[in-house]
PDB file of C-alpha atoms and ligand atoms in Angstrom:
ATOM      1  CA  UNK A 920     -30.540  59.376-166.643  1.00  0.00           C
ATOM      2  CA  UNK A 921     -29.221  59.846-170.261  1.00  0.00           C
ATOM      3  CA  UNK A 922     -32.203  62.085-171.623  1.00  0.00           C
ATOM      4  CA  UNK A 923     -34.019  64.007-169.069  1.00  0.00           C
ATOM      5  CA  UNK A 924     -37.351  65.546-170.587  1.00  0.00           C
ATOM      6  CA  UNK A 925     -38.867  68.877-168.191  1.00  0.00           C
ATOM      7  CA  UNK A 926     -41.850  70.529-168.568  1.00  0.00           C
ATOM      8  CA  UNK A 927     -41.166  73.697-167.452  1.00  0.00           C
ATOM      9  CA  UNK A 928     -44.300  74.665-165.723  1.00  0.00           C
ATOM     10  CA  UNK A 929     -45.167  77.237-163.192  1.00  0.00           C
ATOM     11  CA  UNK A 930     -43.824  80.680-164.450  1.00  0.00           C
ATOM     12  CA  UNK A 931     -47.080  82.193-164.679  1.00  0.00           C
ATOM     13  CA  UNK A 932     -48.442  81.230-160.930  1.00  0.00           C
ATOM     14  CA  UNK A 933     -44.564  82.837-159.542  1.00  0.00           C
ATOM     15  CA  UNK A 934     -45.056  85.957-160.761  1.00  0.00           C
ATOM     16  CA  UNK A 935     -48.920  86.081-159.196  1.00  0.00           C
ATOM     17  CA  UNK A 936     -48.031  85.236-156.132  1.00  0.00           C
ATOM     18  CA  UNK A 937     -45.212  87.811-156.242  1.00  0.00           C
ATOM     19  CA  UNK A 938     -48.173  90.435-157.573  1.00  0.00           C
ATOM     20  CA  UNK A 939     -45.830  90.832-161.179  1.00  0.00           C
ATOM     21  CA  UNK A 940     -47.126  90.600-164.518  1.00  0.00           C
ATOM     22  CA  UNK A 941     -47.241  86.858-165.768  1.00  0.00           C
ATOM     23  CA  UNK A 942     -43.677  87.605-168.249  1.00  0.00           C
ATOM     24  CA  UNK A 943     -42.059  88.342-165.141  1.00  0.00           C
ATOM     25  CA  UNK A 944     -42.529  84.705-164.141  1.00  0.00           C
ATOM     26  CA  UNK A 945     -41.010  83.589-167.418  1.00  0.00           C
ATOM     27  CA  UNK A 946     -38.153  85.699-167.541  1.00  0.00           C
ATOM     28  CA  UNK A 947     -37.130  84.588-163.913  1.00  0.00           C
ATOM     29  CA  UNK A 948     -37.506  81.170-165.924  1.00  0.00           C
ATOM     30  CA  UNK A 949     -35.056  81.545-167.989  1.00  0.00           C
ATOM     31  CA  UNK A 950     -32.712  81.926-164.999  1.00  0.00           C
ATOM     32  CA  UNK A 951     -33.679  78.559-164.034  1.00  0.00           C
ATOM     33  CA  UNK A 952     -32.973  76.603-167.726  1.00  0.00           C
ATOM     34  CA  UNK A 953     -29.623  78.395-167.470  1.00  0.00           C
ATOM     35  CA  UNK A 954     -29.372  76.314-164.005  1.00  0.00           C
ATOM     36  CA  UNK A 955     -30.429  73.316-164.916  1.00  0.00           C
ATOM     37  CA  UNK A 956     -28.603  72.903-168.036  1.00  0.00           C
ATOM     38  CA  UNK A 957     -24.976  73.640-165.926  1.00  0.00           C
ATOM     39  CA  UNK A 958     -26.567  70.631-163.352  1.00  0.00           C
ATOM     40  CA  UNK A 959     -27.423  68.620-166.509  1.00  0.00           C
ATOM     41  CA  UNK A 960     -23.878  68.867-167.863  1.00  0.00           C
ATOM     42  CA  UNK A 961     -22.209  68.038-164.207  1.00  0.00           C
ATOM     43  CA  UNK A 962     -24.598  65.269-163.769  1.00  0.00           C
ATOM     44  CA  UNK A 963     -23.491  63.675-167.567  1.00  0.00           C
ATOM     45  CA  UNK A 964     -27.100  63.738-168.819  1.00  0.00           C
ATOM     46  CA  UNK A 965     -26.533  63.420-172.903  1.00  0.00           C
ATOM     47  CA  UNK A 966     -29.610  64.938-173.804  1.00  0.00           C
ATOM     48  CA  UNK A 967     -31.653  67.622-172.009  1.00  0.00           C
ATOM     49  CA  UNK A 968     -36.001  68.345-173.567  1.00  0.00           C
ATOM     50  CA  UNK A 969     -37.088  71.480-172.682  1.00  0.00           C
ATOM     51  CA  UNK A 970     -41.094  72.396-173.298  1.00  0.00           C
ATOM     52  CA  UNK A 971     -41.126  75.892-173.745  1.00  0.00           C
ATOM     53  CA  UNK A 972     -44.000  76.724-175.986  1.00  0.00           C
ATOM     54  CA  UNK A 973     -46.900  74.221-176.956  1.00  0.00           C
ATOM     55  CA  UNK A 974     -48.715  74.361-179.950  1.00  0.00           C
ATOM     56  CA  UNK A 975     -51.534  75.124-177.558  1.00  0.00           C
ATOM     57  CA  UNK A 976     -49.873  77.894-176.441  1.00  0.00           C
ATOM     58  CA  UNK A 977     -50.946  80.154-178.886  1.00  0.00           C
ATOM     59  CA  UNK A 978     -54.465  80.146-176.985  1.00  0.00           C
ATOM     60  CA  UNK A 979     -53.361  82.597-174.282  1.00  0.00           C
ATOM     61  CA  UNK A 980     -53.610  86.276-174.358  1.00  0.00           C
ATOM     62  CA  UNK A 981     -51.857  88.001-177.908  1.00  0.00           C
ATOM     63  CA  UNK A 982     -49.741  89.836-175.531  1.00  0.00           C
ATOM     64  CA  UNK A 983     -48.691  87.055-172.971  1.00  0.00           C
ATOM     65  CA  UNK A 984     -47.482  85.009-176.518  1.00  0.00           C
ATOM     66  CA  UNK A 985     -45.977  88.264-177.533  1.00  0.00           C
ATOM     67  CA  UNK A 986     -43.985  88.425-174.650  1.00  0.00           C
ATOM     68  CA  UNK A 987     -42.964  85.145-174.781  1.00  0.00           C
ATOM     69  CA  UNK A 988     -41.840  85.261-178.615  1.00  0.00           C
ATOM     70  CA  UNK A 989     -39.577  88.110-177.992  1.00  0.00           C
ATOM     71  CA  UNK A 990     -38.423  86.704-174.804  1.00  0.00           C
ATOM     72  CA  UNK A 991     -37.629  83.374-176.725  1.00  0.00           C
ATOM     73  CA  UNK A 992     -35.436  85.448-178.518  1.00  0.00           C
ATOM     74  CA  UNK A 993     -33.655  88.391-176.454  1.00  0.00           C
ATOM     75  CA  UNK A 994     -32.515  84.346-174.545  1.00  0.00           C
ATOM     76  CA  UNK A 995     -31.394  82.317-177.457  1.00  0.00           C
ATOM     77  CA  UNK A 996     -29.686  85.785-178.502  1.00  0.00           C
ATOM     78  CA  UNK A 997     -27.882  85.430-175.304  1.00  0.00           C
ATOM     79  CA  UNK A 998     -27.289  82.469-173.967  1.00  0.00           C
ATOM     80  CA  UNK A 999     -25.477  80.839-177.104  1.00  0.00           C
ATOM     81  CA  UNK A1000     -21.865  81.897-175.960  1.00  0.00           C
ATOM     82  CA  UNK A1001     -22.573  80.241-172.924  1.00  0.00           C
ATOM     83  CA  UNK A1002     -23.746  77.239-174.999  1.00  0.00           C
ATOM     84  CA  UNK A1003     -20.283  77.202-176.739  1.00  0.00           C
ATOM     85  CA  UNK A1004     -18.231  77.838-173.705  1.00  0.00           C
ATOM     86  CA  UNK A1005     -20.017  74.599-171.889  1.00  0.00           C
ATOM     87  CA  UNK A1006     -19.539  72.670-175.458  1.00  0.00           C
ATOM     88  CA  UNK A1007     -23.817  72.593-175.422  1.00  0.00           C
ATOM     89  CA  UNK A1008     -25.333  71.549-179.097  1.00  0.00           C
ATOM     90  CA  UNK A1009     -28.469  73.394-179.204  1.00  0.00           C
ATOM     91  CA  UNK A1010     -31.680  71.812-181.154  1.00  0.00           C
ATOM     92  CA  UNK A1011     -35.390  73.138-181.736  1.00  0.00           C
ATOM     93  CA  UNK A1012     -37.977  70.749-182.411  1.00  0.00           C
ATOM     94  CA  UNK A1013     -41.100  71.531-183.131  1.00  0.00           C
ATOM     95  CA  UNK A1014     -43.049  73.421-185.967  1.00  0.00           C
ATOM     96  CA  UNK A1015     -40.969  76.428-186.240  1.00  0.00           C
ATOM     97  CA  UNK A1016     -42.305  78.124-189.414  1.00  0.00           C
ATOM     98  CA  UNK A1017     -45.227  79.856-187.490  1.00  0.00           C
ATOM     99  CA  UNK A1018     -42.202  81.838-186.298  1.00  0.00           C
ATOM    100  CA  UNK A1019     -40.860  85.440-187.371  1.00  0.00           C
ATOM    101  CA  UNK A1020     -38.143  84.988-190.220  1.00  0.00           C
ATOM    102  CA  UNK A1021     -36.051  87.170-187.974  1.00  0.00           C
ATOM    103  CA  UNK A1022     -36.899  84.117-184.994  1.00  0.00           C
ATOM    104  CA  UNK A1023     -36.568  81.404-187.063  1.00  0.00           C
ATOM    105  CA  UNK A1024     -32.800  82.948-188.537  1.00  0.00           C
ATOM    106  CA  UNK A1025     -31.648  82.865-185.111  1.00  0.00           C
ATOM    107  CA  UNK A1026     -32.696  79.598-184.843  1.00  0.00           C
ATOM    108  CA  UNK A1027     -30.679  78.363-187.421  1.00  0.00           C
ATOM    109  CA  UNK A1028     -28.286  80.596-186.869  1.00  0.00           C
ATOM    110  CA  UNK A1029     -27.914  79.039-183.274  1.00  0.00           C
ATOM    111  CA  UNK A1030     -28.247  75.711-184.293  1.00  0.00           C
ATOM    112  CA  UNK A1031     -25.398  75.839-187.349  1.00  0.00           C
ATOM    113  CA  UNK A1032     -22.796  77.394-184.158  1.00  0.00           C
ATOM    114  CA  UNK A1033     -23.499  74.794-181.493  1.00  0.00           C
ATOM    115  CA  UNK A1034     -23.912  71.844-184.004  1.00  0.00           C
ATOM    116  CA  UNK A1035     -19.797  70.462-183.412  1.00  0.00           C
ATOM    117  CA  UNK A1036     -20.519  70.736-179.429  1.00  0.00           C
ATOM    118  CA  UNK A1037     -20.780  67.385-177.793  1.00  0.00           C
ATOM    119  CA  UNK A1038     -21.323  67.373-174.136  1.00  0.00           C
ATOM    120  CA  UNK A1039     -24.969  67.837-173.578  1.00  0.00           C
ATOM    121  CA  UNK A1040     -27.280  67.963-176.227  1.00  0.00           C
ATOM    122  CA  UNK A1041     -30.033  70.593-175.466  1.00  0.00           C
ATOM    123  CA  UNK A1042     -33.576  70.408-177.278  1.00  0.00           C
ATOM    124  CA  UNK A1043     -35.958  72.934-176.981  1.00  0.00           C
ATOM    125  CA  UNK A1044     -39.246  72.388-177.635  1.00  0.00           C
ATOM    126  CA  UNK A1045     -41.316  75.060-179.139  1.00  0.00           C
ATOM    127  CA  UNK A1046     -44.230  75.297-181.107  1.00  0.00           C
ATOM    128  CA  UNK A1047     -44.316  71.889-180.687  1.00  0.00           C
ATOM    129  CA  UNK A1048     -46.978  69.334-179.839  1.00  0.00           C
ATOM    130  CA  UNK A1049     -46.662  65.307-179.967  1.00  0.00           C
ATOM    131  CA  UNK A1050     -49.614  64.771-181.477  1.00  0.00           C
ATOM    132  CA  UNK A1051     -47.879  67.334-183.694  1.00  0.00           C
ATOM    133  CA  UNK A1052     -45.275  65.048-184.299  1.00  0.00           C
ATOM    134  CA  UNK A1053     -46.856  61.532-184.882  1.00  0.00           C
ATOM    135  CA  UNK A1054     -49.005  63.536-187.425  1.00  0.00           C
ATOM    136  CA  UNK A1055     -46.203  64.809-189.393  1.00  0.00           C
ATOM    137  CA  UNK A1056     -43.884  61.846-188.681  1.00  0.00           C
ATOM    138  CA  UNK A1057     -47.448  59.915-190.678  1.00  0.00           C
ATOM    139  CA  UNK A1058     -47.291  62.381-193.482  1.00  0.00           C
ATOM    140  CA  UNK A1059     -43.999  61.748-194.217  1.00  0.00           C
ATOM    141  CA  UNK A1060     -44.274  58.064-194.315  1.00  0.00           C
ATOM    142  CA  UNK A1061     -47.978  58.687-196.570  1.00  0.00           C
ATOM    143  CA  UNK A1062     -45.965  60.573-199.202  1.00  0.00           C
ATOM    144  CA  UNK A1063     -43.240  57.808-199.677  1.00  0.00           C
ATOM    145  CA  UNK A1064     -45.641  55.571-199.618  1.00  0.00           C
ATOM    146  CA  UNK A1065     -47.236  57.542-202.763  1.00  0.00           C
ATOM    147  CA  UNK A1066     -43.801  57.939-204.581  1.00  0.00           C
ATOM    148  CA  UNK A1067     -43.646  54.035-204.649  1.00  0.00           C
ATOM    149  CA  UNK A1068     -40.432  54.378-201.986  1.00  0.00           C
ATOM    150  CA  UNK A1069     -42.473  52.284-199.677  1.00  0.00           C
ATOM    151  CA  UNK A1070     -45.023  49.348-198.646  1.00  0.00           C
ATOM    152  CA  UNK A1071     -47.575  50.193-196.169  1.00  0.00           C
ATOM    153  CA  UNK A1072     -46.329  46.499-194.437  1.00  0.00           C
ATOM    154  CA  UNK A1073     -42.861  48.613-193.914  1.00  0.00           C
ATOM    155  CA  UNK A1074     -44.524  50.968-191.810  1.00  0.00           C
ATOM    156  CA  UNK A1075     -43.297  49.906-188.476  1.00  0.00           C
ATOM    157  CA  UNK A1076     -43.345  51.452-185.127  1.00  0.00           C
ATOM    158  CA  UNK A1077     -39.281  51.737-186.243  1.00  0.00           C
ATOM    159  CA  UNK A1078     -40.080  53.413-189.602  1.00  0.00           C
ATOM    160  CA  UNK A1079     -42.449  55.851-187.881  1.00  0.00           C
ATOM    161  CA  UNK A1080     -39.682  56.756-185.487  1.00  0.00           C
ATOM    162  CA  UNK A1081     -37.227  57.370-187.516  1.00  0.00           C
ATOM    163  CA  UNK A1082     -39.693  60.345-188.986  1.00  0.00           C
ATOM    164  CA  UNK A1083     -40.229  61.613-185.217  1.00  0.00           C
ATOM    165  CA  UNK A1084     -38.534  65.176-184.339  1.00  0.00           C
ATOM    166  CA  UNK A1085     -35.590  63.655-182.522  1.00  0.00           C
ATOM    167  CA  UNK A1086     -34.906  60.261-184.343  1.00  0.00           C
ATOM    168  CA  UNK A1087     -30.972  60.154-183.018  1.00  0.00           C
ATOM    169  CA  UNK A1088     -31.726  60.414-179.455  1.00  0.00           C
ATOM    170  CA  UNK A1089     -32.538  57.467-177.104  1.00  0.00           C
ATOM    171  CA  UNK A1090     -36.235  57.922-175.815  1.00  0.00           C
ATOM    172  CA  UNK A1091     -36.367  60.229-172.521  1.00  0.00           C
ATOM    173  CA  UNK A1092     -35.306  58.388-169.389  1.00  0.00           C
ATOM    174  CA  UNK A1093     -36.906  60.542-166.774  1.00  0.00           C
ATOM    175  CA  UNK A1094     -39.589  63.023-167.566  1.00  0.00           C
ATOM    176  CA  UNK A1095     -40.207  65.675-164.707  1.00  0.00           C
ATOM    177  CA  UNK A1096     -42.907  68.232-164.693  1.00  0.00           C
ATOM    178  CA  UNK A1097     -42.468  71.148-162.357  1.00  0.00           C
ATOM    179  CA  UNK A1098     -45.398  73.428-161.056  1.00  0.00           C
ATOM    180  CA  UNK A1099     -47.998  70.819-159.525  1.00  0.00           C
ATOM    181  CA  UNK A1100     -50.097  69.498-162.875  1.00  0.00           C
ATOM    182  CA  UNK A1101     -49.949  66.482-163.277  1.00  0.00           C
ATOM    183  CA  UNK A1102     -50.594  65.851-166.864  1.00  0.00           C
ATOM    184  CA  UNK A1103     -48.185  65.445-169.907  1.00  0.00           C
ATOM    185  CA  UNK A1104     -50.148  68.220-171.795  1.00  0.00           C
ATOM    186  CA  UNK A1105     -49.364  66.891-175.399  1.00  0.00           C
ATOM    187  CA  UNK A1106     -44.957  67.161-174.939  1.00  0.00           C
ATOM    188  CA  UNK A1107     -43.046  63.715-176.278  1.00  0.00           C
ATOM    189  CA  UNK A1108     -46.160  61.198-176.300  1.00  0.00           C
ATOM    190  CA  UNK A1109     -44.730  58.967-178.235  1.00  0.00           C
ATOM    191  CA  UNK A1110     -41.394  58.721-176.631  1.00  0.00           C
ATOM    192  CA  UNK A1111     -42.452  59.051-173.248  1.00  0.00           C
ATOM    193  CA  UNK A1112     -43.752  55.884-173.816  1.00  0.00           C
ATOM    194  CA  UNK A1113     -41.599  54.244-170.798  1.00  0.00           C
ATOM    195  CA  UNK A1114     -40.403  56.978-169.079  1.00  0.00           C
ATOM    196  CA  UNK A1115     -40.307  57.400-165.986  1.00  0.00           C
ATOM    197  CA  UNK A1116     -42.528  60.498-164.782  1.00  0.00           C
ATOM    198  CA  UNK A1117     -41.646  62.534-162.075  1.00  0.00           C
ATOM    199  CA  UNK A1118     -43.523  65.423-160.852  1.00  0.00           C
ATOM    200  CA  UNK A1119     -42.952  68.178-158.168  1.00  0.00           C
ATOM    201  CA  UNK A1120     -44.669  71.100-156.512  1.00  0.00           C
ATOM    202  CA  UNK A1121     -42.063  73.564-156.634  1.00  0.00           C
ATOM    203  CA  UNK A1122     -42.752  76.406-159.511  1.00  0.00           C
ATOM    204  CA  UNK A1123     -40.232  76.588-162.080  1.00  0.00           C
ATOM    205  CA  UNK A1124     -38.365  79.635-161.106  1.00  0.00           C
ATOM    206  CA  UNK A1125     -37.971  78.168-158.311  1.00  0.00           C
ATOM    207  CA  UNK A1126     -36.541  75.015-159.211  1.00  0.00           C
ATOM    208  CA  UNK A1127     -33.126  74.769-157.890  1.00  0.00           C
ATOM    209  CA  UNK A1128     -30.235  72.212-158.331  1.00  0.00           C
ATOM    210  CA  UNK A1129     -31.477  70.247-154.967  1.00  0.00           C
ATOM    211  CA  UNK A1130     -34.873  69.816-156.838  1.00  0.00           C
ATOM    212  CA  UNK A1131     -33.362  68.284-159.827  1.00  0.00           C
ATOM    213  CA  UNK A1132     -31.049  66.032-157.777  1.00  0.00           C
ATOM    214  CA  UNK A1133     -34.103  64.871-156.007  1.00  0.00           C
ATOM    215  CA  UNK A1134     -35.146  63.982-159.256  1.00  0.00           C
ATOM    216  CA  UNK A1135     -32.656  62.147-160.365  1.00  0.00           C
ATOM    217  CA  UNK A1136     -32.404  60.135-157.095  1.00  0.00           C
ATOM    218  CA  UNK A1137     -35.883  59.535-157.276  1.00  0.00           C
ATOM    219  CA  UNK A1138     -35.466  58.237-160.658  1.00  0.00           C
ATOM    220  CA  UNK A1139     -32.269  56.059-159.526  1.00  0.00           C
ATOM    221  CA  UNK A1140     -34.761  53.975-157.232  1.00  0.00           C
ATOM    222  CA  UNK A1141     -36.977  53.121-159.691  1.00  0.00           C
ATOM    223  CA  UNK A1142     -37.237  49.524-161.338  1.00  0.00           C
ATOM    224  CA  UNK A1143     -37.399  49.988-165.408  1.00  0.00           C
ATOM    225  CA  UNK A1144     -39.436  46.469-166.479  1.00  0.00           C
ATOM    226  CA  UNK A1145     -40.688  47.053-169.542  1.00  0.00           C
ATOM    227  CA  UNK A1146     -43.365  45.148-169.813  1.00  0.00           C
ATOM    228  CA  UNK A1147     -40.849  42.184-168.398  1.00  0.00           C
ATOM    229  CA  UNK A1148     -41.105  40.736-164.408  1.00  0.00           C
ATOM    230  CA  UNK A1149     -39.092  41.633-161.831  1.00  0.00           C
ATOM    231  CA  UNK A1150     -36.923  39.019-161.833  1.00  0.00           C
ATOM    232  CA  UNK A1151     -35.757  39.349-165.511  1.00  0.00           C
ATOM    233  CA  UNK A1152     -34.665  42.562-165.109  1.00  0.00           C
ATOM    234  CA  UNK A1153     -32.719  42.626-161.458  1.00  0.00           C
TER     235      UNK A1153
HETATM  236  C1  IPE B1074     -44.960  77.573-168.193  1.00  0.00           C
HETATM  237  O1  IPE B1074     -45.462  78.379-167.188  1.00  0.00           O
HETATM  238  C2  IPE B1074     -44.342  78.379-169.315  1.00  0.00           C
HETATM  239  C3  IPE B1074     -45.076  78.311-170.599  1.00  0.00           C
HETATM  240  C4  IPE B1074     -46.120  77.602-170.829  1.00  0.00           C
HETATM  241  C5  IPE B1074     -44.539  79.097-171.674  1.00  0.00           C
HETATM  242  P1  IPE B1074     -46.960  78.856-167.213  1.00  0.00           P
HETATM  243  O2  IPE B1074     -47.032  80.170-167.913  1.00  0.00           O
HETATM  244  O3  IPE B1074     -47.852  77.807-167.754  1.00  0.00           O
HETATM  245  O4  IPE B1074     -47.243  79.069-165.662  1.00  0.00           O
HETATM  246  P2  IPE B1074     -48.576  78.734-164.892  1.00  0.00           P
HETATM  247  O5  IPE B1074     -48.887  77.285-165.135  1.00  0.00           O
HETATM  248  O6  IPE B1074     -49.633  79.619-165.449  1.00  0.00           O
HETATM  249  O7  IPE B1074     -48.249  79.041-163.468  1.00  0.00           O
HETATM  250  C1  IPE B1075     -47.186  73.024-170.817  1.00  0.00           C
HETATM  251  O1  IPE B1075     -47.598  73.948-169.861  1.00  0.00           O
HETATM  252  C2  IPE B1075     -46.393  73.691-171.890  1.00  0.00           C
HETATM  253  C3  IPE B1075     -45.135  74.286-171.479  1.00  0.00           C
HETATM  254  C4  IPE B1075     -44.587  74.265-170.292  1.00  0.00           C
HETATM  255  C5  IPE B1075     -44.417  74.936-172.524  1.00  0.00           C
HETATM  256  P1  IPE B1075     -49.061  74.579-169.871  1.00  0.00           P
HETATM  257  O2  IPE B1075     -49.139  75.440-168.679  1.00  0.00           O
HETATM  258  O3  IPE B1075     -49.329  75.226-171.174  1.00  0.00           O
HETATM  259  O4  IPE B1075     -49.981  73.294-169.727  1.00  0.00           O
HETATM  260  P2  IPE B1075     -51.510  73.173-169.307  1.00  0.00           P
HETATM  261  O5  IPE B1075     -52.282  74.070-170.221  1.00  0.00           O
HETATM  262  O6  IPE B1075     -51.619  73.603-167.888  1.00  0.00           O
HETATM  263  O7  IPE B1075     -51.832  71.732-169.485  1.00  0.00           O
HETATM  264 MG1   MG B1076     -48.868  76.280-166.921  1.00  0.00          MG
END
């Protein structure tokens, strides 16, 4: 697959079942994206959508979002030079100015230092929602629509894209969800449109290389037919 999408699920359920505080589970997560993006970059995946924190997220406990905020950051903090060293371009989608300034620097900050690498683009998701984005991607398209830049008859499903988070990237091929759900719980909806989902038991901390490898061979059997017959695409 060229874009692989994850939903990074199962921190929370890791740690109870180890008797630790939910942030332990997401800390030994962070292990696990460090993983996976070394696999991803072996593997020549181009792009690599990580869901870290929904815009529903904010709904759990102040100091379980707390946790993760400063977590979010002590990691990006860190793991940049690794970023350079594997040539990773780092990207955040999603709404970012409910952030700290001192979050949303480092962001930038990140972003501007990774921006010439060209191996595996990484996206992280957070504070992001797709209904999020189709709402936004709308807004845009309603305001140049009120400047006179644009006909409502030019709003396309190709216009609206272009206004979506990640506009440059080819749609996700494979979309896996880790942790059991199995629900898309408001990530890429629009993009995922034809993606193929994939979805596995094993809790995200635990998620090793041989689970994402399963993935992709999963994926590798699959049949993509877009709406077409069998035949048309073999
Ligand atoms: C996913 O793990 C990480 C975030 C949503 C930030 P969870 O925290 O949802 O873990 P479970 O689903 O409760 O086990
Ligand atoms: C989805 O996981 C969001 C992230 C992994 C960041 P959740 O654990 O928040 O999803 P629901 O609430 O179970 O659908
Ligand atoms: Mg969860």
């Amino acid at each position: 697959p060229e874009h692989v999408a994850i939903i990074m699920d199962g921190n929370g359920r890791w740690a109870q079942q180890r008797g630790k505080a939910r942030h332990a589970g997401h800390r030994a997560g962070v292990e696990t994206v460090r993983r996976v993006i070394e696999t991803c970059g072996q593997q020549g995946v181009r792009v690599l959508t990580l869901f870290a924190f929904s815009s529903e997220n904010w709904q759990r406990p102040k100091t379980e979002v707390k946790m993760l905020m400063e977590l979010f950051f002590t990691a990006l903090n860190r793991e940049v030079r690794r970023m350079k060293k594997r040539n990773v371009r780092l990207r955040i989608i999603g709404d970012i100015s409910a952030f700290s300034d001192k979050l949303q620097k480092l962001i930038i900050e990140s972003e501007k230092t990774t921006a010439d690498n060209d191996c595996l683009l990484l996206q992280v998701a957070a504070n992001y929602g797709g209904r999020w984005d189709i709402t936004q991607a709308a807004r845009k398209l309603a305001e140049q629509v009120e400047q006179g830049e644009l006909k409502v008859d030019q709003i396309t499903e190709e216009t609206l894209a272009q206004h979506l988070s990640c506009p440059d990237v080819p749609e996700p091929d494979l979309f896996i969800r880790t942790g059991g759900e199995k629900r898309i719980s408001n990530f890429l909806l629009w993009q995922c449109a034809y993606t193929e989902l994939y979805f596995c038991e094993t809790l995200w901390p635990d998620f090793d290389q041989e689970d994402l490898l399963a993935a992709f061979r999963d994926y590798a059997g699959r049949q993509r037919r877009f709406g077409r017959v069998a035949e048309q695409v073999s």
